[in-house]
Short mmCIF file of C-alpha atoms in Angstrom, two decimals:
data_model
loop_
_atom_site.label_atom_id
_atom_site.label_comp_id
_atom_site.label_asym_id
_atom_site.label_seq_id
_atom_site.Cartn_x
_atom_site.Cartn_y
_atom_site.Cartn_z
CA MET A 1 18.55 12.61 19.03
CA ASP A 2 20.16 9.77 20.92
CA ILE A 3 19.61 6.18 19.71
CA ASN A 4 18.39 3.97 22.53
CA ASN A 5 20.24 0.67 22.37
CA LYS A 6 18.61 -0.78 25.54
CA TYR A 7 16.86 -3.46 23.54
CA SER A 8 17.71 -5.33 20.44
CA LEU A 9 14.86 -5.60 17.90
CA LYS A 10 14.03 -9.08 19.21
CA GLY A 11 14.15 -7.90 22.80
CA PHE A 12 11.89 -5.00 21.92
CA TYR A 13 9.20 -6.68 19.83
CA ARG A 14 9.01 -9.93 21.86
CA GLY A 15 5.61 -10.19 23.37
CA LYS A 16 4.20 -6.93 21.94
CA THR A 17 0.93 -6.95 20.06
CA VAL A 18 1.51 -5.54 16.55
CA LEU A 19 -1.21 -4.88 14.01
CA VAL A 20 -0.20 -5.15 10.31
CA THR A 21 -2.72 -3.96 7.79
CA GLY A 22 -2.26 -5.44 4.32
CA HIS A 23 -0.61 -8.51 5.83
CA THR A 24 -1.69 -10.74 2.91
CA GLY A 25 0.23 -8.60 0.44
CA PHE A 26 3.82 -8.76 -0.63
CA LYS A 27 5.44 -6.38 1.89
CA GLY A 28 2.95 -7.12 4.60
CA SER A 29 3.66 -10.85 4.47
CA TRP A 30 7.41 -10.33 4.79
CA LEU A 31 6.91 -7.89 7.66
CA SER A 32 4.63 -10.39 9.43
CA ILE A 33 7.23 -13.14 9.10
CA TRP A 34 9.90 -10.90 10.50
CA LEU A 35 7.75 -9.76 13.41
CA LYS A 36 6.91 -13.39 14.23
CA LYS A 37 10.60 -14.19 14.20
CA LEU A 38 11.10 -11.32 16.65
CA GLY A 39 8.51 -12.86 19.02
CA ALA A 40 5.65 -10.34 18.45
CA LYS A 41 1.99 -11.30 18.56
CA VAL A 42 1.02 -10.34 14.99
CA ILE A 43 -2.54 -9.34 14.10
CA GLY A 44 -3.11 -9.18 10.36
CA TYR A 45 -5.96 -7.15 8.78
CA GLY A 46 -6.36 -7.33 4.99
CA LEU A 47 -8.11 -8.65 1.95
CA ASP A 48 -7.81 -12.11 0.55
CA PRO A 49 -4.47 -12.84 -1.06
CA TYR A 50 -4.14 -11.68 -4.65
CA THR A 51 -2.86 -15.02 -5.91
CA THR A 52 -2.46 -18.61 -4.69
CA ASN A 53 1.27 -18.52 -5.03
CA GLY A 54 2.07 -15.26 -3.23
CA ASN A 55 4.37 -15.14 -0.19
CA PHE A 56 1.49 -15.10 2.35
CA VAL A 57 -0.11 -18.28 0.89
CA VAL A 58 2.97 -20.40 0.24
CA CYS A 59 4.34 -19.54 3.70
CA ASN A 60 1.02 -20.67 5.26
CA LEU A 61 0.91 -17.53 7.30
CA GLU A 62 -2.86 -17.79 7.91
CA ASN A 63 -2.02 -20.52 10.43
CA LYS A 64 0.94 -18.69 11.98
CA MET A 65 -0.69 -15.41 13.01
CA VAL A 66 -4.10 -13.88 13.74
CA ASP A 67 -5.47 -13.62 10.19
CA ILE A 68 -8.43 -11.21 9.73
CA ARG A 69 -9.86 -10.75 6.29
CA ALA A 70 -11.57 -7.38 5.98
CA ASP A 71 -11.48 -4.15 3.96
CA ILE A 72 -9.53 -1.18 5.31
CA ARG A 73 -12.51 0.95 4.25
CA ASP A 74 -14.77 -0.88 6.72
CA GLU A 75 -14.53 1.63 9.62
CA GLU A 76 -16.66 -0.30 12.05
CA LYS A 77 -14.79 -3.60 11.51
CA LEU A 78 -11.46 -1.85 11.96
CA LYS A 79 -12.64 -0.25 15.17
CA TYR A 80 -13.79 -3.59 16.46
CA ILE A 81 -10.40 -5.20 15.75
CA PHE A 82 -8.53 -2.38 17.41
CA ASN A 83 -10.74 -2.66 20.50
CA LYS A 84 -10.56 -6.40 20.62
CA TYR A 85 -6.83 -6.96 20.23
CA LYS A 86 -5.52 -3.67 21.64
CA PRO A 87 -2.33 -3.38 19.55
CA GLU A 88 0.58 -1.37 20.87
CA ILE A 89 2.17 -0.84 17.51
CA VAL A 90 0.48 -0.44 14.09
CA PHE A 91 2.15 -0.82 10.68
CA HIS A 92 -0.35 0.34 8.01
CA LEU A 93 0.57 -1.21 4.61
CA ALA A 94 -2.94 -1.85 3.12
CA ALA A 95 -3.19 0.07 -0.11
CA GLN A 96 -3.97 0.09 -3.81
CA PRO A 97 -0.29 0.11 -4.77
CA LEU A 98 -0.19 0.19 -8.60
CA VAL A 99 0.34 3.29 -10.76
CA ARG A 100 -1.10 1.86 -13.99
CA LEU A 101 -4.11 0.36 -12.23
CA SER A 102 -4.86 3.73 -10.65
CA TYR A 103 -5.65 5.15 -14.07
CA LYS A 104 -8.41 2.48 -14.42
CA ILE A 105 -9.81 2.67 -10.89
CA PRO A 106 -9.09 6.24 -9.63
CA LYS A 107 -11.97 6.41 -7.22
CA GLU A 108 -11.09 3.13 -5.56
CA THR A 109 -7.47 4.18 -5.41
CA TYR A 110 -8.36 7.35 -3.48
CA ASP A 111 -10.89 5.55 -1.27
CA VAL A 112 -8.35 2.88 -0.23
CA ASN A 113 -5.28 5.05 0.07
CA VAL A 114 -6.84 8.14 1.62
CA ILE A 115 -10.01 7.13 3.41
CA GLY A 116 -8.43 3.80 4.43
CA SER A 117 -5.54 5.72 5.98
CA PHE A 118 -8.02 8.03 7.64
CA ASN A 119 -9.79 5.06 9.29
CA VAL A 120 -6.47 3.71 10.60
CA LEU A 121 -5.45 7.10 11.95
CA GLU A 122 -8.83 7.45 13.70
CA CYS A 123 -8.35 4.05 15.35
CA ILE A 124 -4.82 4.93 16.37
CA LYS A 125 -6.09 8.19 17.90
CA ASN A 126 -8.95 6.58 19.77
CA THR A 127 -7.40 3.34 20.97
CA ASN A 128 -5.54 3.81 24.27
CA SER A 129 -3.25 0.77 23.83
CA VAL A 130 -1.61 2.16 20.65
CA LYS A 131 1.69 3.90 21.16
CA VAL A 132 3.14 3.80 17.69
CA GLY A 133 1.66 4.16 14.15
CA VAL A 134 3.91 3.70 11.13
CA ILE A 135 2.04 4.57 7.93
CA ILE A 136 3.62 3.34 4.70
CA THR A 137 3.22 5.57 1.65
CA THR A 138 5.70 5.80 -1.30
CA ASP A 139 8.55 7.75 -2.86
CA LYS A 140 6.07 8.75 -5.55
CA CYS A 141 4.35 11.16 -3.15
CA TYR A 142 6.92 13.80 -4.00
CA LYS A 143 6.34 16.43 -6.67
CA ASN A 144 8.68 14.80 -9.20
CA LYS A 145 10.78 17.16 -11.27
CA GLU A 146 12.92 14.35 -12.69
CA GLN A 147 15.92 15.79 -10.90
CA ILE A 148 19.13 13.83 -10.41
CA TRP A 149 19.48 14.49 -6.66
CA GLY A 150 17.34 12.80 -4.08
CA TYR A 151 14.16 14.17 -2.54
CA ARG A 152 14.28 15.01 1.16
CA GLU A 153 11.39 14.54 3.55
CA THR A 154 10.78 18.27 3.53
CA ASP A 155 10.43 18.59 -0.28
CA PRO A 156 7.03 19.44 -1.81
CA LEU A 157 4.48 16.67 -2.25
CA GLY A 158 2.65 16.04 -5.53
CA GLY A 159 1.63 13.29 -7.96
CA TYR A 160 0.96 13.14 -11.62
CA ASP A 161 -1.10 9.92 -11.63
CA PRO A 162 -3.95 8.97 -9.24
CA TYR A 163 -1.83 6.57 -7.24
CA SER A 164 0.96 9.04 -6.58
CA SER A 165 -1.40 11.89 -5.71
CA SER A 166 -3.46 9.65 -3.51
CA LYS A 167 -0.32 8.91 -1.49
CA ALA A 168 0.53 12.63 -1.36
CA CYS A 169 -2.98 13.22 -0.01
CA ALA A 170 -2.33 10.50 2.59
CA GLU A 171 0.84 12.26 3.58
CA ILE A 172 -1.04 15.53 4.09
CA LEU A 173 -3.65 13.68 6.11
CA ILE A 174 -1.00 12.11 8.35
CA ASP A 175 0.66 15.40 8.96
CA SER A 176 -2.67 16.98 9.82
CA TYR A 177 -3.41 14.24 12.38
CA ARG A 178 0.05 14.66 13.83
CA ASN A 179 -0.53 18.39 14.25
CA SER A 180 -4.16 18.26 15.37
CA PHE A 181 -4.57 15.16 17.51
CA ILE A 182 -1.19 13.46 18.12
CA ASN A 183 1.04 16.50 18.38
CA PRO A 184 4.57 15.66 19.58
CA ASN A 185 4.48 18.79 21.78
CA LYS A 186 1.70 17.15 23.79
CA TYR A 187 3.27 13.70 23.88
CA LYS A 188 3.07 13.49 27.66
CA GLU A 189 -0.73 13.83 27.41
CA HIS A 190 -1.49 11.25 24.71
CA GLY A 191 1.69 9.02 24.64
CA LYS A 192 1.37 8.34 20.91
CA ALA A 193 3.61 8.85 17.87
CA ILE A 194 2.84 8.57 14.17
CA SER A 195 5.23 8.62 11.20
CA SER A 196 5.07 8.10 7.45
CA VAL A 197 7.64 6.13 5.60
CA ARG A 198 8.55 6.46 1.90
CA THR A 199 10.41 3.80 -0.05
CA GLY A 200 11.58 3.20 -3.61
CA ASN A 201 10.75 0.29 -5.94
CA VAL A 202 10.72 -2.68 -3.61
CA ILE A 203 11.57 -6.13 -4.97
CA GLY A 204 11.72 -9.64 -3.47
CA GLY A 205 10.19 -13.08 -3.53
CA GLY A 206 6.41 -13.53 -3.55
CA ASP A 207 5.25 -10.48 -5.45
CA TRP A 208 2.94 -11.47 -8.31
CA SER A 209 1.30 -8.12 -9.02
CA LYS A 210 0.41 -7.22 -12.59
CA ASN A 211 2.35 -4.48 -14.43
CA ARG A 212 5.33 -4.79 -12.03
CA LEU A 213 8.67 -5.47 -13.57
CA ILE A 214 9.97 -8.37 -11.48
CA PRO A 215 6.71 -10.40 -11.49
CA ASP A 216 6.30 -9.78 -15.23
CA CYS A 217 9.86 -11.03 -15.80
CA ILE A 218 9.31 -14.19 -13.71
CA ARG A 219 6.03 -15.11 -15.36
CA SER A 220 7.65 -14.81 -18.78
CA LEU A 221 10.69 -16.83 -17.76
CA TYR A 222 8.52 -19.63 -16.37
CA SER A 223 6.52 -19.62 -19.65
CA ASN A 224 9.64 -19.50 -21.84
CA LYS A 225 8.35 -16.27 -23.44
CA LYS A 226 10.17 -13.05 -24.20
CA ILE A 227 10.04 -10.58 -21.38
CA GLU A 228 7.95 -7.60 -22.60
CA ILE A 229 9.13 -4.34 -21.08
CA ARG A 230 8.32 -0.72 -21.47
CA ASN A 231 10.57 2.31 -20.86
CA PRO A 232 13.84 0.30 -20.62
CA ASN A 233 15.76 3.49 -19.99
CA SER A 234 13.66 4.54 -16.98
CA ILE A 235 15.69 4.83 -13.81
CA ARG A 236 14.34 3.64 -10.48
CA PRO A 237 15.63 3.29 -6.95
CA TRP A 238 15.48 -0.50 -6.58
CA GLN A 239 15.80 -2.21 -3.13
CA HIS A 240 15.05 -5.62 -1.64
CA VAL A 241 11.98 -5.70 0.54
CA LEU A 242 14.04 -6.41 3.68
CA GLU A 243 15.80 -3.07 3.44
CA PRO A 244 12.82 -0.78 4.11
CA LEU A 245 11.23 -3.33 6.48
CA TYR A 246 14.37 -3.15 8.66
CA GLY A 247 13.93 0.61 8.65
CA TYR A 248 10.30 0.31 9.68
CA LEU A 249 11.20 -1.94 12.56
CA LEU A 250 13.99 0.31 13.77
CA LEU A 251 11.69 3.35 13.53
CA GLY A 252 8.85 1.60 15.42
CA LYS A 253 11.24 0.82 18.26
CA GLN A 254 12.55 4.39 18.49
CA MET A 255 9.11 5.90 18.27
CA TYR A 256 8.05 3.72 21.20
CA PHE A 257 10.78 5.09 23.42
CA HIS A 258 11.27 8.60 21.98
CA GLY A 259 8.00 9.54 20.19
CA VAL A 260 8.69 13.26 20.40
CA ASN A 261 11.92 12.96 18.37
CA TYR A 262 10.96 10.31 15.85
CA SER A 263 7.51 11.42 14.71
CA GLY A 264 7.50 12.64 11.11
CA ALA A 265 8.30 11.54 7.57
CA TRP A 266 11.17 9.15 6.80
CA ASN A 267 12.81 8.04 3.52
CA PHE A 268 14.19 4.49 3.14
CA GLY A 269 15.82 4.14 -0.24
CA PRO A 270 18.80 2.36 -1.80
CA ASP A 271 22.31 3.71 -2.25
CA PHE A 272 23.12 5.47 -5.52
CA GLU A 273 24.70 2.35 -7.07
CA SER A 274 21.30 0.62 -6.96
CA ILE A 275 19.45 3.35 -8.84
CA VAL A 276 19.68 1.77 -12.29
CA THR A 277 17.58 1.33 -15.47
CA VAL A 278 14.89 -1.11 -16.17
CA GLU A 279 17.09 -2.66 -18.87
CA THR A 280 19.84 -3.30 -16.31
CA ILE A 281 17.39 -5.02 -13.94
CA VAL A 282 16.02 -7.28 -16.70
CA ASN A 283 19.47 -8.27 -17.99
CA THR A 284 20.62 -9.10 -14.45
CA ILE A 285 17.52 -11.24 -13.81
CA ILE A 286 18.02 -13.15 -17.05
CA ASP A 287 21.68 -13.75 -16.10
CA LYS A 288 20.77 -15.08 -12.62
CA TRP A 289 17.92 -17.14 -14.00
CA GLY A 290 20.19 -18.68 -16.59
CA SER A 291 18.02 -18.09 -19.62
CA GLY A 292 15.61 -15.64 -21.26
CA THR A 293 15.35 -12.71 -23.66
CA TRP A 294 13.41 -9.45 -23.64
CA ILE A 295 11.71 -7.16 -26.12
CA ASP A 296 10.92 -3.46 -25.88
CA LEU A 297 7.19 -2.68 -26.35
CA SER A 298 7.29 0.95 -25.45
CA HIS A 299 4.90 3.25 -27.23
CA LYS A 300 3.72 6.83 -26.82
CA LYS A 301 0.17 5.89 -25.71
CA GLU A 302 1.32 4.29 -22.46
CA PRO A 303 0.09 6.06 -19.31
CA HIS A 304 2.53 8.52 -17.86
CA GLU A 305 5.08 7.15 -15.43
CA ALA A 306 8.08 8.94 -14.00
CA THR A 307 11.44 8.11 -15.60
CA LEU A 308 13.68 9.26 -12.74
CA LEU A 309 13.09 9.31 -8.99
CA ASN A 310 15.66 9.26 -6.21
CA LEU A 311 15.48 9.56 -2.37
CA ASP A 312 17.79 11.28 0.07
CA CYS A 313 17.99 9.04 3.12
CA THR A 314 20.32 11.11 5.22
CA LYS A 315 17.74 11.47 7.95
CA ALA A 316 17.37 7.68 8.46
CA LYS A 317 21.09 7.08 8.20
CA THR A 318 21.82 9.79 10.78
CA TYR A 319 19.13 9.29 13.37
CA LEU A 320 18.25 5.59 13.06
CA HIS A 321 21.70 4.35 12.00
CA TRP A 322 19.93 2.59 9.19
CA LYS A 323 21.57 2.02 5.82
CA PRO A 324 21.08 -0.31 2.89
CA LYS A 325 22.96 -3.57 3.26
CA LEU A 326 22.34 -5.19 -0.17
CA ASN A 327 23.58 -3.92 -3.54
CA ILE A 328 21.44 -4.45 -6.58
CA GLU A 329 23.21 -7.73 -7.49
CA GLU A 330 22.58 -9.17 -4.03
CA ALA A 331 18.98 -7.92 -3.94
CA LEU A 332 18.23 -9.60 -7.28
CA ALA A 333 20.04 -12.75 -6.15
CA TYR A 334 17.77 -12.99 -3.08
CA THR A 335 14.73 -12.34 -5.33
CA VAL A 336 15.51 -14.81 -8.11
CA TYR A 337 16.34 -17.55 -5.58
CA TRP A 338 12.90 -17.24 -4.06
CA TYR A 339 11.16 -17.57 -7.40
CA LYS A 340 13.24 -20.46 -8.58
CA ASN A 341 12.59 -22.43 -5.42
CA TYR A 342 9.15 -21.56 -4.13
CA LYS A 343 7.50 -24.61 -5.70
CA ASN A 344 9.85 -27.12 -4.09
CA GLU A 345 11.23 -25.71 -0.80
CA ASN A 346 9.77 -24.81 2.59
CA ILE A 347 9.27 -21.17 1.73
CA TYR A 348 8.59 -20.02 5.27
CA LYS A 349 12.03 -21.39 6.21
CA LEU A 350 13.51 -19.83 3.06
CA CYS A 351 12.17 -16.44 4.08
CA LEU A 352 13.50 -16.86 7.60
CA ASP A 353 16.90 -17.89 6.20
CA GLN A 354 17.05 -14.74 4.07
CA ILE A 355 16.03 -12.60 7.04
CA ASN A 356 18.69 -14.24 9.18
CA GLU A 357 21.35 -13.75 6.52
CA TYR A 358 20.31 -10.15 6.00
CA SER A 359 20.39 -9.49 9.76
CA LYS A 360 23.98 -10.68 10.32
#
């Protein structure tokens, strides 16, 4: 495969209509900001923001893009939006993204993550304007054997918990659509390409989800309470949100020009040095915050969560020339800075500054 350097990202995305599902969420808001910076016309489709202090809200994104509030499971509404705005590129991020919550609402988790993805794929298939569909899943879609080496895109799928298995189901669904309706071998007939992307534990400013390590830490630090953690020895592939988003943007560009060669599954994970324990993350956050302590509340009745998961990103490094830019110290510095300043600074500008610094 030959990388096409005809356009920079800004040159490519400028003026293009891009639909982002889940735009009100953590990753979706950051992606929308970056696309706006690149000059794209951004159409957002998602539920109301989870909190009033999330990245979407404090950046006032509802007034900076087309902001549509609707459920990804609403097939007719989704069709209407595709037909009205005629996007060229689709980034599908809308999801029920939490492992622990999936134990409490398994049906909703499967409905959103599988049927929601089905609805998006149907719209991509049936909307002539769409050339590229990038479907975001997770590293947890792999059948995790707790092995020390990273999983490759061709490794078996699986999922112990409802969230992980719902994303594995979504991956099978995507592959089926790629084979049945958007086959790369018939690219000249339909002119479309779809890919799935799998990332590790993404961190960054503006995530306030429950039962996620970074938001839990920040809430405790702001309240001057001990940080309560579970499984301090669990090892995760931590990465700042800008790392995978950069990969998505690169992939979207290459799929637009070379859909045959870039359709498929892609891993975007951190380098080995950023695959560290929960305890290491918490101690680093406390150090960068300037105060705080933590307590281990692990017990055997906790729902099962994987203790070791790693991605092999050779494919993205080789064919997209993508690679992580931030080590774990830098990723946490970006993250803590957002949380320490979101109440007092222009956060939209802060996000743009971090994107600019990252993009150098």
